[in-house]
PDB file of C-alpha atoms (C1' of nucleotides) in Angstrom:
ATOM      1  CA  UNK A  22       0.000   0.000   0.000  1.00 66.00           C
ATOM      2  CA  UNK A  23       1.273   3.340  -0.200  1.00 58.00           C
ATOM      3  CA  UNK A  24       3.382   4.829   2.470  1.00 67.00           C
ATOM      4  CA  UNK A  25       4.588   7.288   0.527  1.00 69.00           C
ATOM      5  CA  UNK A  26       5.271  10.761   2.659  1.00 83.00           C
ATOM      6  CA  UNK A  27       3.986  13.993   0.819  1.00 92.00           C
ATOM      7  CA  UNK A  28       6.866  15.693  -1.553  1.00 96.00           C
ATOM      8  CA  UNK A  29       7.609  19.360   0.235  1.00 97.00           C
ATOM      9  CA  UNK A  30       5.725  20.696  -2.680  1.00 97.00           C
ATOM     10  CA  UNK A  31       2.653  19.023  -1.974  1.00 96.00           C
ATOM     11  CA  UNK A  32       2.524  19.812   1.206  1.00 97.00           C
ATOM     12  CA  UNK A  33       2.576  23.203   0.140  1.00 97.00           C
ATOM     13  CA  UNK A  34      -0.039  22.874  -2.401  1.00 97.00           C
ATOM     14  CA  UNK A  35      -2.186  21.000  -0.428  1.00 96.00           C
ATOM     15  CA  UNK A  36      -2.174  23.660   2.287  1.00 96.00           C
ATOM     16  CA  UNK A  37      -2.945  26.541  -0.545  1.00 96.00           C
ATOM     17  CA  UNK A  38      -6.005  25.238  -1.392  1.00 96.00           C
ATOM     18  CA  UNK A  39      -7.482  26.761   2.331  1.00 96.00           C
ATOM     19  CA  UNK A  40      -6.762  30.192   1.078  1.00 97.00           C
ATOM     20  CA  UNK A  41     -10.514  31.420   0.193  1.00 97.00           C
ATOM     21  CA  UNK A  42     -11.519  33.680  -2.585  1.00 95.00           C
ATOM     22  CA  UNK A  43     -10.449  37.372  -1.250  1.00 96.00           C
ATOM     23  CA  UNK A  44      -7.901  36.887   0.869  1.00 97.00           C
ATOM     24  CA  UNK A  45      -3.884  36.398   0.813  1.00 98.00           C
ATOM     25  CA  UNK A  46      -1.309  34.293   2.370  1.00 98.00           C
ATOM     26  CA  UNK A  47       2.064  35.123   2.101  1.00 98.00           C
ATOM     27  CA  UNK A  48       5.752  32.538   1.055  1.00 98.00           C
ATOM     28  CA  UNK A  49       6.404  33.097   5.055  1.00 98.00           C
ATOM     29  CA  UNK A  50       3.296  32.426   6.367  1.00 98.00           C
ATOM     30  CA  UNK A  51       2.920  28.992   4.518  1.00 98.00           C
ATOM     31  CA  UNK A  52       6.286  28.467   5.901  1.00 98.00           C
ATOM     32  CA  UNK A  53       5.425  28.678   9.296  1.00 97.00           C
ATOM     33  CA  UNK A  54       2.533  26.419   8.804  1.00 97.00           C
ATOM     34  CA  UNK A  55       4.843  23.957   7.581  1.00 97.00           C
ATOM     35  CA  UNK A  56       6.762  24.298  10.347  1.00 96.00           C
ATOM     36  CA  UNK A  57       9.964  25.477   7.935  1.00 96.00           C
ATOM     37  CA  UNK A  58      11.948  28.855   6.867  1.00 96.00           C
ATOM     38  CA  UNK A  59      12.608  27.183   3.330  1.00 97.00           C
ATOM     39  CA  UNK A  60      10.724  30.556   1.648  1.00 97.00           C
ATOM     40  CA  UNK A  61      12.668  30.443  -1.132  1.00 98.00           C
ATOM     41  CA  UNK A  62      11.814  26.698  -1.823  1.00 98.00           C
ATOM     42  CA  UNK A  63       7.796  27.634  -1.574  1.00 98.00           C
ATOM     43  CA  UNK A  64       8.226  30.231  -4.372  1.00 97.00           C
ATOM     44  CA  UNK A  65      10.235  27.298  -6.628  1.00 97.00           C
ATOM     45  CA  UNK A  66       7.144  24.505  -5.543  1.00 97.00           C
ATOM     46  CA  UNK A  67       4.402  27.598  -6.989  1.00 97.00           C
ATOM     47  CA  UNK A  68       6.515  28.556  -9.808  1.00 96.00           C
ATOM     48  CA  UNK A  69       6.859  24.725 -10.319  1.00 94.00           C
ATOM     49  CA  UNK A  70       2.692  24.203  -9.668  1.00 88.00           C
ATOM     50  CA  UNK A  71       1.473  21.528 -11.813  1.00 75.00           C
ATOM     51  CA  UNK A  72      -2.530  22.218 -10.996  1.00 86.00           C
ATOM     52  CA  UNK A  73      -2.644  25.456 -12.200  1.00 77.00           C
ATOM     53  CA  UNK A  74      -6.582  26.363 -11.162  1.00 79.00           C
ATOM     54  CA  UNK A  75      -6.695  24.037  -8.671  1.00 88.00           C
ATOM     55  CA  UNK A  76      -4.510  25.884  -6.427  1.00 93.00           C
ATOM     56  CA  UNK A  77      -4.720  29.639  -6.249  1.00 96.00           C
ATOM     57  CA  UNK A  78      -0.837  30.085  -5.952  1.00 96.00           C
ATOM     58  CA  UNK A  79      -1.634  33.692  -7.117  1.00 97.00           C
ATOM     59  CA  UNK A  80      -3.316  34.379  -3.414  1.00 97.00           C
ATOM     60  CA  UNK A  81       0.344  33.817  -2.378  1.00 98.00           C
ATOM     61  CA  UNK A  82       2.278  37.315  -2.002  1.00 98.00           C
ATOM     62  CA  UNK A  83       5.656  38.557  -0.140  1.00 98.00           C
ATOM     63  CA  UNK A  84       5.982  39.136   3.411  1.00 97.00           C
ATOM     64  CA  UNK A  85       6.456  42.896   3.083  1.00 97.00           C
ATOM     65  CA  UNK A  86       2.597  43.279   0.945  1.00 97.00           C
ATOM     66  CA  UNK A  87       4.449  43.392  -2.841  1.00 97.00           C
ATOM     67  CA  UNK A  88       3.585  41.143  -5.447  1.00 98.00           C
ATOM     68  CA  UNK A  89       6.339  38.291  -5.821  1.00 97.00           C
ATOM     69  CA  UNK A  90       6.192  36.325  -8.897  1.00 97.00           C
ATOM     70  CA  UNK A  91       4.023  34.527 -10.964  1.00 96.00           C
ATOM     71  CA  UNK A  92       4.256  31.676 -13.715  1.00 95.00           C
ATOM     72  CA  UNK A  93       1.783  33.532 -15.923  1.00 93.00           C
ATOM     73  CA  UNK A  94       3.207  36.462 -15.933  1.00 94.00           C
ATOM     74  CA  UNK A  95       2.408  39.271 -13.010  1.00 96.00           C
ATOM     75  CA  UNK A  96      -0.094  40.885 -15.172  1.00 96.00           C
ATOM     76  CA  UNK A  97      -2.308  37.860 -14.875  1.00 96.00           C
ATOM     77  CA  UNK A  98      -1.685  37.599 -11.112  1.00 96.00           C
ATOM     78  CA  UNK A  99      -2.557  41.365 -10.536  1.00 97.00           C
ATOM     79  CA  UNK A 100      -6.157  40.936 -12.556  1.00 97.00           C
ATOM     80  CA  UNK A 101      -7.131  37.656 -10.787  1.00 97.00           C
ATOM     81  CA  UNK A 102      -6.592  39.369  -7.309  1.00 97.00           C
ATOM     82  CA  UNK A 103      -8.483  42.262  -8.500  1.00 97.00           C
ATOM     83  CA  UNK A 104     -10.954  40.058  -9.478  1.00 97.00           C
ATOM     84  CA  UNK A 105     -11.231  38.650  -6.301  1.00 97.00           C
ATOM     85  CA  UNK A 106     -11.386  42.273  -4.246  1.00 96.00           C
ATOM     86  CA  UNK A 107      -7.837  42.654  -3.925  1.00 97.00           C
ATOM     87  CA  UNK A 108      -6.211  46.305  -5.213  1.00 96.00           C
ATOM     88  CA  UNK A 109      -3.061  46.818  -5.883  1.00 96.00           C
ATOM     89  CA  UNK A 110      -0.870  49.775  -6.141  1.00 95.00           C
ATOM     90  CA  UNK A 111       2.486  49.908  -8.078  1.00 95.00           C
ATOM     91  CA  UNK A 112       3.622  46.404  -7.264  1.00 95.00           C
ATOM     92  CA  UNK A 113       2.356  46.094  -3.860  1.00 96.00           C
ATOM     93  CA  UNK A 114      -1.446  44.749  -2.208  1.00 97.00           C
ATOM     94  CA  UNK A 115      -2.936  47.464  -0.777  1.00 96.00           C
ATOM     95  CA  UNK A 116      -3.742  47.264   3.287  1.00 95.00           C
ATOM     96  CA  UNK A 117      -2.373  43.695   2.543  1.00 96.00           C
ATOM     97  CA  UNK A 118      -2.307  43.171   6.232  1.00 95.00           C
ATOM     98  CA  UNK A 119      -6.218  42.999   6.877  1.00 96.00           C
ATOM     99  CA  UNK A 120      -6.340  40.366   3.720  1.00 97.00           C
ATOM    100  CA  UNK A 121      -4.017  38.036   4.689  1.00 97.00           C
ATOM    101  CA  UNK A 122      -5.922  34.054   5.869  1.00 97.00           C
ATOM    102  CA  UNK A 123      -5.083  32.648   8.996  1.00 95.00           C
ATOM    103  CA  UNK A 124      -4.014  29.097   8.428  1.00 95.00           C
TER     104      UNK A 124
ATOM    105  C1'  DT B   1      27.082  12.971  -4.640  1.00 88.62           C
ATOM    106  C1'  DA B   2      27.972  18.048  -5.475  1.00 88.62           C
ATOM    107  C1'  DT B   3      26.547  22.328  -7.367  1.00 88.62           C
ATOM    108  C1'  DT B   4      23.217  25.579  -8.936  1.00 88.62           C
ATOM    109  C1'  DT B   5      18.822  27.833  -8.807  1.00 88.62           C
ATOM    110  C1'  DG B   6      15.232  30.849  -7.106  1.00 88.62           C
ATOM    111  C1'  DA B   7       7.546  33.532  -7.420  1.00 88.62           C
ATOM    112  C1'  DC B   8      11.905  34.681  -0.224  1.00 88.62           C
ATOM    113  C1'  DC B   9      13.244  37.125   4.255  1.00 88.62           C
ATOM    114  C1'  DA B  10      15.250  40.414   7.686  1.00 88.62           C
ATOM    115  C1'  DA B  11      18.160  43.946   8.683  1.00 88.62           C
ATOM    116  C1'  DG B  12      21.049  47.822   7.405  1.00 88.62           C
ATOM    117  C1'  DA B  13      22.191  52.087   4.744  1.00 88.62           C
TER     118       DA B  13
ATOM    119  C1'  DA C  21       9.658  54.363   0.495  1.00 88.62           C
ATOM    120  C1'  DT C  22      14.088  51.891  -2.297  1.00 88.62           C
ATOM    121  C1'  DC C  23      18.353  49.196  -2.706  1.00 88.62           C
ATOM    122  C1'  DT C  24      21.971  45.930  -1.046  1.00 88.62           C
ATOM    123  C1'  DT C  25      23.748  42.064   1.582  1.00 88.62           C
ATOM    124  C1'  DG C  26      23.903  37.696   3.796  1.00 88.62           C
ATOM    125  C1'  DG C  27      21.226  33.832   5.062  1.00 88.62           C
ATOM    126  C1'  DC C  28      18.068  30.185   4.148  1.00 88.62           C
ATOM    127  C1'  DC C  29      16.319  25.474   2.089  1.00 88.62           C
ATOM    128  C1'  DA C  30      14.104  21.915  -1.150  1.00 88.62           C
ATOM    129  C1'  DA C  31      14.269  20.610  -5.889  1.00 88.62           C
ATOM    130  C1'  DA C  32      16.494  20.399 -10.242  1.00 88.62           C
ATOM    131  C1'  DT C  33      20.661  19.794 -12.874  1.00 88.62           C
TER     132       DT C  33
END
DNA sequence: TATTTGACCAAGA
DNA sequence: ATCTTGGCCAAAT
């Protein structure tokens, strides 16, 4: 049977899909709730996310409220937050603070 | 096995 | 607010 453990990046994933509609998490934050500081490894495991709609890795944003990156390109990230109620300014989500999910 | 690569972070200037 | 520096860690090469 299968004993296999969950790969680091599924972990992640499967922890992004809890993000509702309208609110943020942050590279950190998912970090934390992993119980790990390997940041830079969460942005590789989004850049690298293989269920594009399935998770909404573009609900995941820096630690200091700016952007980060995107797969699609950041224009696409900016207009599917917006879509979902979340402004941003010049590369960085306004009062990002009040937006951000508690895991 | 060893090295390189980043959608990061915190602190300092 | 911006920019630089050193640190960090899993996955890919």
């Amino acid at each position: 049977m299968s004993k296999e453990r969950l790969s680091f990046d599924q972990r992640c994933y499967s922890l992004l899909v809890k993000v509702p509609r309208g609110k943020v998490t942050t590279y950190k934050a998912i970090g934390k709730a992993l119980g790990t500081k390997a940041y830079r490894a969460i942005g590789q495991a989004m850049k690298r996310n293989p269920h594009a709609p399935k998770v909404p890795c573009h609900r995941v944003i820096r630690s200091d409220g700016s952007l980060g990156g995107y797969a699609g390109g950041l224009t696409k990230k900016i207009s599917l937050l917006q879509r979902e109620g979340i402004s941003t300014r010049r590369g960085m989500v306004e009062n990002f603070k009040s937006k951000l999910f508690e895991f």
